[in-house]
mmCIF file of C-alpha atoms in Angstrom:
data_model
loop_
_atom_site.group_PDB
_atom_site.id
_atom_site.type_symbol
_atom_site.label_atom_id
_atom_site.label_comp_id
_atom_site.label_asym_id
_atom_site.label_seq_id
_atom_site.Cartn_x
_atom_site.Cartn_y
_atom_site.Cartn_z
ATOM 1 C CA MET A 1 47.510 -35.394 -239.276
ATOM 2 C CA TYR A 2 44.451 -33.887 -240.968
ATOM 3 C CA GLU A 3 44.284 -31.106 -238.340
ATOM 4 C CA ALA A 4 47.957 -30.265 -238.871
ATOM 5 C CA LEU A 5 47.359 -29.913 -242.585
ATOM 6 C CA LEU A 6 44.394 -27.600 -242.033
ATOM 7 C CA LEU A 7 46.459 -25.463 -239.704
ATOM 8 C CA LEU A 8 49.645 -25.202 -241.707
ATOM 9 C CA LEU A 9 48.480 -25.195 -245.335
ATOM 10 C CA PRO A 10 47.480 -21.487 -245.241
ATOM 11 C CA VAL A 11 50.912 -20.703 -243.843
ATOM 12 C CA ALA A 12 52.522 -22.882 -246.474
ATOM 13 C CA ALA A 13 50.627 -21.061 -249.193
ATOM 14 C CA ALA A 14 51.703 -17.690 -247.824
ATOM 15 C CA SER A 15 55.280 -18.935 -247.535
ATOM 16 C CA GLY A 16 55.310 -20.117 -251.131
ATOM 17 C CA TRP A 17 53.870 -16.842 -252.343
ATOM 18 C CA PHE A 18 56.475 -14.759 -250.485
ATOM 19 C CA ALA A 19 59.278 -17.050 -251.628
ATOM 20 C CA ALA A 20 58.173 -16.806 -255.235
ATOM 21 C CA ARG A 21 57.661 -13.069 -255.005
ATOM 22 C CA ARG A 22 61.179 -12.487 -253.770
ATOM 23 C CA GLY A 23 62.987 -15.195 -255.746
ATOM 24 C CA VAL A 24 62.070 -13.984 -259.204
ATOM 25 C CA ALA A 25 64.056 -11.392 -261.094
ATOM 26 C CA VAL A 26 61.648 -8.686 -262.117
ATOM 27 C CA LYS A 27 62.263 -8.556 -265.866
ATOM 28 C CA SER A 28 58.687 -8.410 -266.965
ATOM 29 C CA GLN A 29 55.372 -8.224 -265.134
ATOM 30 C CA LYS A 30 54.099 -11.067 -267.347
ATOM 31 C CA GLN A 31 57.014 -13.415 -266.551
ATOM 32 C CA PRO A 32 55.756 -16.477 -264.551
ATOM 33 C CA GLN A 33 56.911 -16.688 -260.930
ATOM 34 C CA GLU A 34 59.006 -19.603 -259.719
ATOM 35 C CA ILE A 35 58.181 -21.243 -256.392
ATOM 36 C CA SER A 36 61.089 -22.133 -254.125
ATOM 37 C CA PRO A 37 61.838 -25.892 -253.855
ATOM 38 C CA VAL A 38 62.025 -25.370 -250.080
ATOM 39 C CA TYR A 39 58.277 -24.716 -250.170
ATOM 40 C CA PHE A 40 57.650 -28.172 -251.680
ATOM 41 C CA LYS A 41 59.985 -29.682 -249.112
ATOM 42 C CA GLY A 42 57.841 -28.154 -246.370
ATOM 43 C CA LEU A 43 54.686 -29.602 -247.897
ATOM 44 C CA ASN A 44 56.382 -32.985 -248.051
ATOM 45 C CA TYR A 45 57.125 -32.777 -244.308
ATOM 46 C CA LEU A 46 53.451 -32.063 -243.680
ATOM 47 C CA LEU A 47 52.295 -35.020 -245.755
ATOM 48 C CA ASN A 48 54.754 -37.285 -243.909
ATOM 49 C CA GLU A 49 53.418 -36.161 -240.522
ATOM 50 C CA GLN A 50 56.485 -34.093 -239.580
ATOM 51 C CA PRO A 51 54.856 -30.737 -238.677
ATOM 52 C CA ASP A 52 57.816 -29.528 -236.570
ATOM 53 C CA LYS A 53 60.180 -29.677 -239.546
ATOM 54 C CA ALA A 54 57.539 -28.031 -241.701
ATOM 55 C CA ILE A 55 57.213 -25.167 -239.210
ATOM 56 C CA ASP A 56 60.971 -24.583 -239.229
ATOM 57 C CA LEU A 57 61.031 -24.373 -243.008
ATOM 58 C CA PHE A 58 58.034 -22.068 -243.290
ATOM 59 C CA ILE A 59 59.498 -19.745 -240.656
ATOM 60 C CA LYS A 60 62.720 -19.538 -242.702
ATOM 61 C CA LEU A 61 60.746 -18.834 -245.858
ATOM 62 C CA LEU A 62 58.750 -16.083 -244.176
ATOM 63 C CA ASP A 63 61.484 -13.527 -243.623
ATOM 64 C CA VAL A 64 60.426 -11.230 -240.827
ATOM 65 C CA ASP A 65 59.496 -7.797 -242.065
ATOM 66 C CA SER A 66 56.529 -5.470 -241.926
ATOM 67 C CA ASP A 67 54.623 -7.753 -244.341
ATOM 68 C CA THR A 68 55.057 -11.013 -242.430
ATOM 69 C CA VAL A 69 55.103 -10.179 -238.704
ATOM 70 C CA GLU A 70 51.346 -10.591 -238.476
ATOM 71 C CA THR A 71 51.601 -13.993 -240.185
ATOM 72 C CA HIS A 72 54.091 -15.201 -237.561
ATOM 73 C CA LEU A 73 51.918 -13.865 -234.737
ATOM 74 C CA ALA A 74 48.800 -15.498 -236.173
ATOM 75 C CA LEU A 75 50.536 -18.850 -236.538
ATOM 76 C CA GLY A 76 51.789 -18.740 -232.957
ATOM 77 C CA ASN A 77 48.335 -17.818 -231.677
ATOM 78 C CA LEU A 78 46.778 -20.719 -233.577
ATOM 79 C CA PHE A 79 49.163 -23.176 -231.942
ATOM 80 C CA ARG A 80 48.564 -21.730 -228.470
ATOM 81 C CA ARG A 81 44.783 -21.953 -228.860
ATOM 82 C CA ARG A 82 45.155 -25.580 -229.940
ATOM 83 C CA GLY A 83 47.197 -26.330 -226.810
ATOM 84 C CA GLU A 84 50.449 -26.834 -228.766
ATOM 85 C CA VAL A 85 52.300 -24.379 -226.568
ATOM 86 C CA GLU A 86 55.859 -25.481 -227.328
ATOM 87 C CA ARG A 87 55.347 -24.708 -231.013
ATOM 88 C CA ALA A 88 53.806 -21.338 -230.187
ATOM 89 C CA ILE A 89 56.808 -20.517 -227.979
ATOM 90 C CA ARG A 90 59.255 -21.450 -230.758
ATOM 91 C CA ILE A 91 57.521 -19.200 -233.255
ATOM 92 C CA HIS A 92 57.279 -16.204 -230.933
ATOM 93 C CA GLN A 93 60.855 -16.627 -229.680
ATOM 94 C CA ASN A 94 62.068 -16.728 -233.281
ATOM 95 C CA LEU A 95 60.143 -13.542 -233.951
ATOM 96 C CA ILE A 96 61.596 -11.662 -230.974
ATOM 97 C CA ALA A 97 65.140 -12.672 -231.958
ATOM 98 C CA ARG A 98 64.871 -10.781 -235.263
ATOM 99 C CA PRO A 99 66.603 -7.355 -235.089
ATOM 100 C CA SER A 100 64.424 -5.906 -237.849
ATOM 101 C CA LEU A 101 61.322 -5.604 -235.644
ATOM 102 C CA SER A 102 59.984 -2.209 -234.735
ATOM 103 C CA ARG A 103 59.471 -1.280 -231.080
ATOM 104 C CA GLU A 104 55.721 -1.888 -231.332
ATOM 105 C CA GLN A 105 56.132 -5.213 -233.165
ATOM 106 C CA ARG A 106 58.588 -6.491 -230.565
ATOM 107 C CA ALA A 107 56.206 -5.474 -227.783
ATOM 108 C CA GLN A 108 53.360 -7.406 -229.455
ATOM 109 C CA ALA A 109 55.609 -10.469 -229.759
ATOM 110 C CA LEU A 110 56.607 -10.167 -226.075
ATOM 111 C CA LEU A 111 52.925 -10.041 -225.110
ATOM 112 C CA GLU A 112 52.191 -13.170 -227.142
ATOM 113 C CA LEU A 113 55.213 -15.039 -225.775
ATOM 114 C CA GLY A 114 54.173 -14.128 -222.232
ATOM 115 C CA GLN A 115 50.780 -15.701 -222.894
ATOM 116 C CA ASP A 116 52.532 -18.815 -224.241
ATOM 117 C CA TYR A 117 54.545 -19.092 -221.027
ATOM 118 C CA MET A 118 51.404 -18.651 -218.926
ATOM 119 C CA ARG A 119 49.672 -21.432 -220.839
ATOM 120 C CA ALA A 120 52.713 -23.648 -220.236
ATOM 121 C CA GLY A 121 52.701 -22.856 -216.495
ATOM 122 C CA LEU A 122 56.022 -20.993 -216.699
ATOM 123 C CA PHE A 123 54.781 -18.099 -214.601
ATOM 124 C CA ASP A 124 58.199 -16.673 -213.689
ATOM 125 C CA ARG A 125 59.148 -16.254 -217.365
ATOM 126 C CA ALA A 126 55.760 -14.794 -218.222
ATOM 127 C CA GLU A 127 55.978 -12.390 -215.277
ATOM 128 C CA ASN A 128 59.348 -11.067 -216.442
ATOM 129 C CA LEU A 129 58.014 -10.361 -219.939
ATOM 130 C CA PHE A 130 54.893 -8.573 -218.679
ATOM 131 C CA ILE A 131 56.943 -6.487 -216.252
ATOM 132 C CA GLU A 132 59.229 -5.533 -219.161
ATOM 133 C CA LEU A 133 56.169 -4.390 -221.129
ATOM 134 C CA THR A 134 54.931 -2.227 -218.250
ATOM 135 C CA GLU A 135 58.375 -0.643 -217.998
ATOM 136 C CA LEU A 136 58.297 0.038 -221.740
ATOM 137 C CA LYS A 137 54.772 1.440 -221.294
ATOM 138 C CA LEU A 138 53.556 -0.689 -224.194
ATOM 139 C CA HIS A 139 50.426 -2.883 -223.941
ATOM 140 C CA ASN A 140 50.448 -1.709 -220.336
ATOM 141 C CA GLU A 141 46.838 -2.551 -219.509
ATOM 142 C CA GLN A 142 46.953 -6.056 -220.957
ATOM 143 C CA ALA A 143 50.310 -6.793 -219.316
ATOM 144 C CA ASN A 144 48.958 -5.751 -215.900
ATOM 145 C CA ILE A 145 45.857 -7.917 -216.333
ATOM 146 C CA TYR A 146 48.058 -10.926 -217.097
ATOM 147 C CA LEU A 147 50.276 -10.091 -214.110
ATOM 148 C CA LEU A 148 47.135 -10.048 -211.966
ATOM 149 C CA GLU A 149 46.260 -13.551 -213.212
ATOM 150 C CA ILE A 150 49.752 -14.795 -212.384
ATOM 151 C CA TYR A 151 49.738 -13.371 -208.858
ATOM 152 C CA GLN A 152 46.307 -14.849 -208.213
ATOM 153 C CA GLN A 153 47.626 -18.247 -209.281
ATOM 154 C CA GLU A 154 50.578 -17.791 -206.930
ATOM 155 C CA LYS A 155 48.278 -16.486 -204.135
ATOM 156 C CA ASP A 156 50.449 -13.394 -203.757
ATOM 157 C CA TRP A 157 47.592 -11.151 -202.605
ATOM 158 C CA LYS A 158 49.673 -8.083 -201.800
ATOM 159 C CA ARG A 159 51.112 -7.998 -205.310
ATOM 160 C CA CYS A 160 47.600 -8.564 -206.649
ATOM 161 C CA LEU A 161 46.535 -5.369 -204.918
ATOM 162 C CA GLU A 162 49.552 -3.476 -206.252
ATOM 163 C CA VAL A 163 48.772 -4.501 -209.835
ATOM 164 C CA ALA A 164 45.017 -3.999 -209.452
ATOM 165 C CA ASP A 165 45.706 -0.374 -208.572
ATOM 166 C CA ARG A 166 47.114 0.088 -212.101
ATOM 167 C CA ILE A 167 44.151 -1.483 -213.938
ATOM 168 C CA THR A 168 41.062 0.427 -215.035
ATOM 169 C CA VAL A 169 37.641 -1.022 -214.258
ATOM 170 C CA SER A 170 36.532 -0.638 -217.877
ATOM 171 C CA HIS A 171 39.154 -3.228 -218.892
ATOM 172 C CA TYR A 172 38.397 -5.504 -215.919
ATOM 173 C CA PRO A 173 34.684 -5.167 -214.950
ATOM 174 C CA ALA A 174 34.967 -7.536 -211.968
ATOM 175 C CA LEU A 175 37.924 -5.635 -210.507
ATOM 176 C CA HIS A 176 36.194 -4.295 -207.374
ATOM 177 C CA ASN A 177 34.847 -7.743 -206.522
ATOM 178 C CA ALA A 178 38.304 -9.284 -207.016
ATOM 179 C CA ILE A 179 39.986 -6.633 -204.833
ATOM 180 C CA ALA A 180 37.473 -7.294 -202.044
ATOM 181 C CA HIS A 181 38.428 -10.980 -202.142
ATOM 182 C CA PHE A 182 42.151 -10.135 -202.106
ATOM 183 C CA TYR A 183 41.570 -8.277 -198.831
ATOM 184 C CA CYS A 184 39.550 -11.225 -197.510
ATOM 185 C CA GLU A 185 42.428 -13.575 -198.348
ATOM 186 C CA LEU A 186 44.816 -11.344 -196.418
ATOM 187 C CA ALA A 187 42.327 -11.206 -193.529
ATOM 188 C CA GLU A 188 42.212 -15.019 -193.429
ATOM 189 C CA GLN A 189 46.016 -15.127 -193.277
ATOM 190 C CA GLN A 190 45.936 -12.783 -190.272
ATOM 191 C CA LEU A 191 43.173 -14.826 -188.619
ATOM 192 C CA ARG A 192 45.317 -17.970 -188.836
ATOM 193 C CA GLN A 193 48.058 -16.017 -187.045
ATOM 194 C CA GLN A 194 45.547 -14.811 -184.424
ATOM 195 C CA ASN A 195 46.160 -11.197 -185.448
ATOM 196 C CA MET A 196 42.586 -9.939 -185.080
ATOM 197 C CA ALA A 197 43.290 -6.222 -185.455
ATOM 198 C CA ALA A 198 45.054 -6.669 -188.795
ATOM 199 C CA ALA A 199 42.308 -9.039 -189.996
ATOM 200 C CA GLU A 200 39.610 -6.482 -189.130
ATOM 201 C CA SER A 201 41.541 -3.768 -190.952
ATOM 202 C CA PHE A 202 41.639 -5.836 -194.150
ATOM 203 C CA LEU A 203 37.936 -6.694 -193.825
ATOM 204 C CA LYS A 204 37.024 -3.006 -193.588
ATOM 205 C CA ARG A 205 38.848 -2.381 -196.853
ATOM 206 C CA ALA A 206 37.096 -5.370 -198.438
ATOM 207 C CA GLN A 207 33.713 -4.040 -197.371
ATOM 208 C CA HIS A 208 34.594 -0.635 -198.759
ATOM 209 C CA MET A 209 35.226 -2.234 -202.171
ATOM 210 C CA LYS A 210 32.012 -4.286 -202.083
ATOM 211 C CA ARG A 211 29.322 -3.377 -199.562
ATOM 212 C CA SER A 212 27.191 -6.511 -199.916
ATOM 213 C CA ASN A 213 29.880 -9.099 -199.197
ATOM 214 C CA VAL A 214 28.948 -12.474 -197.705
ATOM 215 C CA ARG A 215 32.562 -13.476 -197.176
ATOM 216 C CA VAL A 216 33.261 -10.371 -195.099
ATOM 217 C CA LEU A 217 30.273 -11.145 -192.850
ATOM 218 C CA ILE A 218 31.403 -14.753 -192.360
ATOM 219 C CA LEU A 219 34.965 -13.698 -191.494
ATOM 220 C CA GLN A 220 33.790 -10.943 -189.158
ATOM 221 C CA ALA A 221 31.613 -13.531 -187.416
ATOM 222 C CA GLU A 222 34.641 -15.801 -186.994
ATOM 223 C CA ILE A 223 36.537 -12.974 -185.296
ATOM 224 C CA GLU A 224 33.643 -12.409 -182.884
ATOM 225 C CA TYR A 225 33.431 -16.151 -182.251
ATOM 226 C CA THR A 226 37.094 -16.288 -181.196
ATOM 227 C CA ARG A 227 36.272 -13.481 -178.767
ATOM 228 C CA GLY A 228 33.360 -15.454 -177.373
ATOM 229 C CA ASP A 229 30.735 -12.910 -178.461
ATOM 230 C CA CYS A 230 27.951 -15.230 -179.625
ATOM 231 C CA ARG A 231 25.364 -12.445 -179.904
ATOM 232 C CA SER A 232 27.542 -10.589 -182.420
ATOM 233 C CA VAL A 233 28.119 -13.830 -184.331
ATOM 234 C CA ILE A 234 24.354 -14.369 -184.667
ATOM 235 C CA ARG A 235 23.789 -10.747 -185.668
ATOM 236 C CA LEU A 236 26.435 -10.890 -188.396
ATOM 237 C CA LEU A 237 25.482 -14.286 -189.804
ATOM 238 C CA ARG A 238 21.799 -13.420 -189.954
ATOM 239 C CA GLN A 239 22.764 -10.583 -192.320
ATOM 240 C CA VAL A 240 23.938 -13.170 -194.868
ATOM 241 C CA GLU A 241 20.324 -13.904 -195.722
ATOM 242 C CA GLY A 242 19.892 -10.363 -197.000
ATOM 243 C CA SER A 243 23.155 -10.428 -198.973
ATOM 244 C CA ASP A 244 22.893 -13.851 -200.625
ATOM 245 C CA PRO A 245 20.596 -16.597 -199.232
ATOM 246 C CA ALA A 246 22.492 -19.213 -201.271
ATOM 247 C CA TYR A 247 25.179 -19.169 -198.550
ATOM 248 C CA LEU A 248 22.798 -19.887 -195.634
ATOM 249 C CA SER A 249 24.000 -23.475 -195.405
ATOM 250 C CA GLU A 250 27.517 -22.138 -194.762
ATOM 251 C CA THR A 251 26.384 -19.987 -191.839
ATOM 252 C CA LEU A 252 23.840 -22.228 -190.097
ATOM 253 C CA PRO A 253 26.249 -24.527 -188.179
ATOM 254 C CA ARG A 254 27.922 -21.574 -186.424
ATOM 255 C CA THR A 255 24.606 -19.739 -185.933
ATOM 256 C CA ILE A 256 22.991 -22.802 -184.332
ATOM 257 C CA GLU A 257 26.028 -23.371 -182.111
ATOM 258 C CA CYS A 258 25.848 -19.799 -180.800
ATOM 259 C CA TYR A 259 22.095 -19.929 -180.164
ATOM 260 C CA ARG A 260 22.610 -23.100 -178.139
ATOM 261 C CA LYS A 261 25.542 -21.666 -176.209
ATOM 262 C CA LEU A 262 23.269 -18.776 -175.209
ATOM 263 C CA GLY A 263 20.534 -21.249 -174.232
ATOM 264 C CA GLN A 264 18.112 -19.633 -176.696
ATOM 265 C CA HIS A 265 16.475 -22.824 -177.963
ATOM 266 C CA GLN A 266 13.048 -21.332 -178.665
ATOM 267 C CA GLU A 267 14.615 -18.360 -180.448
ATOM 268 C CA LEU A 268 16.617 -20.829 -182.564
ATOM 269 C CA TYR A 269 13.478 -22.807 -183.431
ATOM 270 C CA ASP A 270 11.604 -19.647 -184.408
ATOM 271 C CA TYR A 271 14.505 -18.409 -186.534
ATOM 272 C CA LEU A 272 14.859 -21.739 -188.376
ATOM 273 C CA GLU A 273 11.119 -21.965 -188.995
ATOM 274 C CA GLN A 274 11.024 -18.441 -190.449
ATOM 275 C CA LEU A 275 14.123 -19.150 -192.510
ATOM 276 C CA TYR A 276 12.581 -22.302 -193.913
ATOM 277 C CA GLN A 277 9.320 -20.553 -194.775
ATOM 278 C CA ARG A 278 11.225 -17.877 -196.704
ATOM 279 C CA HIS A 279 13.758 -20.051 -198.544
ATOM 280 C CA HIS A 280 12.833 -23.759 -198.140
ATOM 281 C CA CYS A 281 16.395 -24.286 -196.979
ATOM 282 C CA THR A 282 17.139 -28.026 -196.579
ATOM 283 C CA GLU A 283 19.713 -27.481 -193.827
ATOM 284 C CA ALA A 284 17.177 -25.469 -191.797
ATOM 285 C CA MET A 285 14.615 -28.273 -192.157
ATOM 286 C CA LEU A 286 17.100 -30.931 -191.026
ATOM 287 C CA ILE A 287 17.812 -29.026 -187.798
ATOM 288 C CA LEU A 288 14.095 -28.372 -187.314
ATOM 289 C CA ALA A 289 13.401 -32.100 -187.759
ATOM 290 C CA ASP A 290 15.883 -32.933 -184.990
ATOM 291 C CA MET A 291 14.280 -30.373 -182.687
ATOM 292 C CA ILE A 292 10.777 -31.633 -183.551
ATOM 293 C CA ALA A 293 11.857 -35.216 -182.860
ATOM 294 C CA GLU A 294 13.135 -34.184 -179.407
ATOM 295 C CA SER A 295 10.028 -32.206 -178.442
ATOM 296 C CA GLN A 296 7.168 -33.915 -180.331
ATOM 297 C CA GLY A 297 8.514 -37.335 -181.245
ATOM 298 C CA GLU A 298 9.941 -38.970 -184.347
ATOM 299 C CA GLY A 299 6.530 -39.305 -186.007
ATOM 300 C CA ALA A 300 6.100 -35.533 -186.141
ATOM 301 C CA ALA A 301 9.635 -35.162 -187.499
ATOM 302 C CA VAL A 302 8.876 -37.699 -190.249
ATOM 303 C CA GLU A 303 5.776 -35.722 -191.246
ATOM 304 C CA ALA A 304 7.798 -32.503 -191.458
ATOM 305 C CA ILE A 305 10.442 -34.163 -193.660
ATOM 306 C CA LEU A 306 7.776 -35.742 -195.889
ATOM 307 C CA LYS A 307 6.159 -32.367 -196.487
ATOM 308 C CA HIS A 308 9.567 -30.866 -197.272
ATOM 309 C CA LEU A 309 10.359 -33.621 -199.792
ATOM 310 C CA SER A 310 7.007 -33.220 -201.518
ATOM 311 C CA ASP A 311 7.794 -29.523 -202.056
ATOM 312 C CA LYS A 312 11.542 -29.772 -202.685
ATOM 313 C CA PRO A 313 13.056 -33.253 -203.172
ATOM 314 C CA ASP A 314 16.718 -33.659 -202.234
ATOM 315 C CA LEU A 315 19.043 -36.447 -201.127
ATOM 316 C CA LYS A 316 19.824 -34.943 -197.710
ATOM 317 C CA GLY A 317 16.136 -34.843 -196.801
ATOM 318 C CA LEU A 318 15.636 -38.372 -198.126
ATOM 319 C CA GLU A 319 18.529 -39.677 -196.047
ATOM 320 C CA ARG A 320 17.116 -38.066 -192.903
ATOM 321 C CA LEU A 321 13.673 -39.537 -193.645
ATOM 322 C CA VAL A 322 15.105 -43.050 -194.005
ATOM 323 C CA ARG A 323 17.153 -42.618 -190.829
ATOM 324 C CA LEU A 324 14.112 -41.489 -188.826
ATOM 325 C CA ASN A 325 12.016 -44.374 -190.126
ATOM 326 C CA LEU A 326 14.813 -46.781 -189.331
ATOM 327 C CA GLN A 327 14.794 -45.592 -185.723
ATOM 328 C CA ARG A 328 11.033 -46.208 -185.500
ATOM 329 C CA SER A 329 10.801 -49.462 -187.464
ATOM 330 C CA GLU A 330 10.121 -52.973 -186.259
ATOM 331 C CA GLU A 331 12.518 -55.793 -187.019
ATOM 332 C CA SER A 332 10.917 -56.909 -190.322
ATOM 333 C CA PRO A 333 11.502 -53.821 -192.499
ATOM 334 C CA ARG A 334 14.821 -52.848 -190.922
ATOM 335 C CA GLU A 335 16.957 -54.687 -193.449
ATOM 336 C CA THR A 336 15.260 -52.910 -196.367
ATOM 337 C CA LEU A 337 15.599 -49.522 -194.691
ATOM 338 C CA GLU A 338 19.262 -50.141 -193.871
ATOM 339 C CA VAL A 339 20.019 -50.968 -197.514
ATOM 340 C CA LEU A 340 18.122 -47.863 -198.624
ATOM 341 C CA LEU A 341 19.973 -45.706 -196.110
ATOM 342 C CA SER A 342 23.326 -47.094 -197.235
ATOM 343 C CA SER A 343 22.480 -46.438 -200.881
ATOM 344 C CA VAL A 344 21.373 -42.850 -200.271
ATOM 345 C CA SER A 345 24.446 -42.177 -198.113
ATOM 346 C CA LYS A 346 26.738 -43.418 -200.897
ATOM 347 C CA LEU A 347 24.951 -41.212 -203.412
ATOM 348 C CA LEU A 348 25.443 -38.231 -201.106
ATOM 349 C CA ASP A 349 29.144 -39.012 -200.744
ATOM 350 C CA LYS A 350 29.549 -38.910 -204.527
ATOM 351 C CA GLU A 351 27.514 -35.762 -205.034
ATOM 352 C CA PRO A 352 29.342 -32.399 -205.144
ATOM 353 C CA ALA A 353 28.198 -29.883 -202.546
ATOM 354 C CA TYR A 354 29.157 -26.722 -204.440
ATOM 355 C CA GLN A 355 28.928 -25.457 -207.997
ATOM 356 C CA CYS A 356 30.215 -22.427 -209.870
ATOM 357 C CA GLU A 357 27.225 -20.547 -211.244
ATOM 358 C CA HIS A 358 29.454 -19.096 -213.960
ATOM 359 C CA CYS A 359 31.131 -22.163 -215.527
ATOM 360 C CA GLY A 360 29.510 -25.163 -213.788
ATOM 361 C CA PHE A 361 32.645 -26.374 -211.935
ATOM 362 C CA THR A 362 31.656 -28.602 -208.994
ATOM 363 C CA ALA A 363 33.472 -29.307 -205.738
ATOM 364 C CA LYS A 364 33.121 -30.951 -202.349
ATOM 365 C CA LYS A 365 34.232 -27.838 -200.475
ATOM 366 C CA ILE A 366 33.762 -24.140 -201.048
ATOM 367 C CA HIS A 367 36.258 -22.194 -203.145
ATOM 368 C CA TRP A 368 35.949 -18.424 -203.152
ATOM 369 C CA HIS A 369 38.072 -18.350 -206.324
ATOM 370 C CA CYS A 370 36.816 -20.806 -208.953
ATOM 371 C CA PRO A 371 39.724 -23.105 -209.987
ATOM 372 C CA SER A 372 38.181 -23.462 -213.442
ATOM 373 C CA CYS A 373 37.002 -20.052 -214.704
ATOM 374 C CA LYS A 374 38.900 -17.956 -212.093
ATOM 375 C CA THR A 375 35.750 -16.036 -211.106
ATOM 376 C CA TRP A 376 35.559 -14.737 -207.540
ATOM 377 C CA GLY A 377 32.513 -15.542 -205.395
ATOM 378 C CA ALA A 378 30.708 -17.617 -208.049
ATOM 379 C CA ILE A 379 30.906 -21.015 -206.315
ATOM 380 C CA LYS A 380 27.847 -21.560 -204.129
ATOM 381 C CA PRO A 381 26.197 -24.437 -202.248
ATOM 382 C CA ILE A 382 24.017 -26.633 -204.466
ATOM 383 C CA GLN A 383 20.372 -26.390 -203.454
ATOM 384 C CA GLY A 384 18.152 -29.475 -203.796
ATOM 385 C CA LEU A 385 18.739 -31.789 -206.756
ATOM 386 C CA GLY A 386 19.225 -29.184 -209.455
ATOM 387 C CA ARG A 387 22.411 -27.577 -210.714
ATOM 388 C CA ASN A 388 22.150 -24.286 -212.485
ATOM 389 C CA ILE A 389 24.680 -22.489 -214.685
ATOM 390 C CA LYS A 390 24.214 -18.888 -215.721
ATOM 391 C CA GLY A 391 24.042 -18.629 -219.472
#
């Protein structure tokens, strides 16, 4: 109730002022102005917790003209920002229905109503309004940016590319990065249909938009993997380290598989050891520990994990340490180790594996397009125990 009063009292005051200004016969500049009784009725609705009725009255009091259009727009925007989208829609629809609006004022109201519809999830209605604005060539840039948001929500990547072509980078700084991901999305669609040539064509365009592109390298490696070219897979995935080492954990399973298929076990060990020395990558250490256990015994693997945990503590390393000790233990401490292993495993199950470095959104699987802040390529594997958000 208190919030509604704070929101609507300025509008009520403006309504009363306009009503008084227009309801008084101008006989003398010193004659006191009379306030419309409808104004007091609106205040009464507010005090009795009936904001919808109050809104209707204040809208009627505020006749739409050049003096009051901005007041209507501001009121609608306030409601939308507060999440009261239905009220925002009512106000903006009422505004558009008035024949006295100028071309520019109607366009502004259409833009605001389109944003209301987007907030309400009515994307088809919002799309129609933004398309109308582009046809009118009014608020063209903003309308296209909102259309781009809608098509991304609907995963209509071809229309995303069509709209992106009409947007200037100065109004959308992350445009090139977004376009590269649109091409990657189309490439993934073609990969699922086993259309390798079309997928490669889209990936070339993605790389042209953004040279250092981890997703392009990963998808190119998948194409080579389907062709059985393990050497090319290794070559491509090893380039990820130079582009963004944060994604190494995404590439290691396929890299390790290809090394083993080629029978290059020593080369794999050397690569993992170098990788670990450069980045202290937990996933690299876990594979190294398995290889050390096979060649040197579980004791040596335990020592390697212990050293890793002393430098960079994390739950995955702790789980592996407990598991290795459980394999080596006598009967007496087994029960304690089994409880510890179960506890750590449950903690790992609850922990997110990925986090958006832009907004902090966390997830169990990778999303190239953050569901929260809608940023492309900002969700990355969480390293160690810490979670970092760019300020």
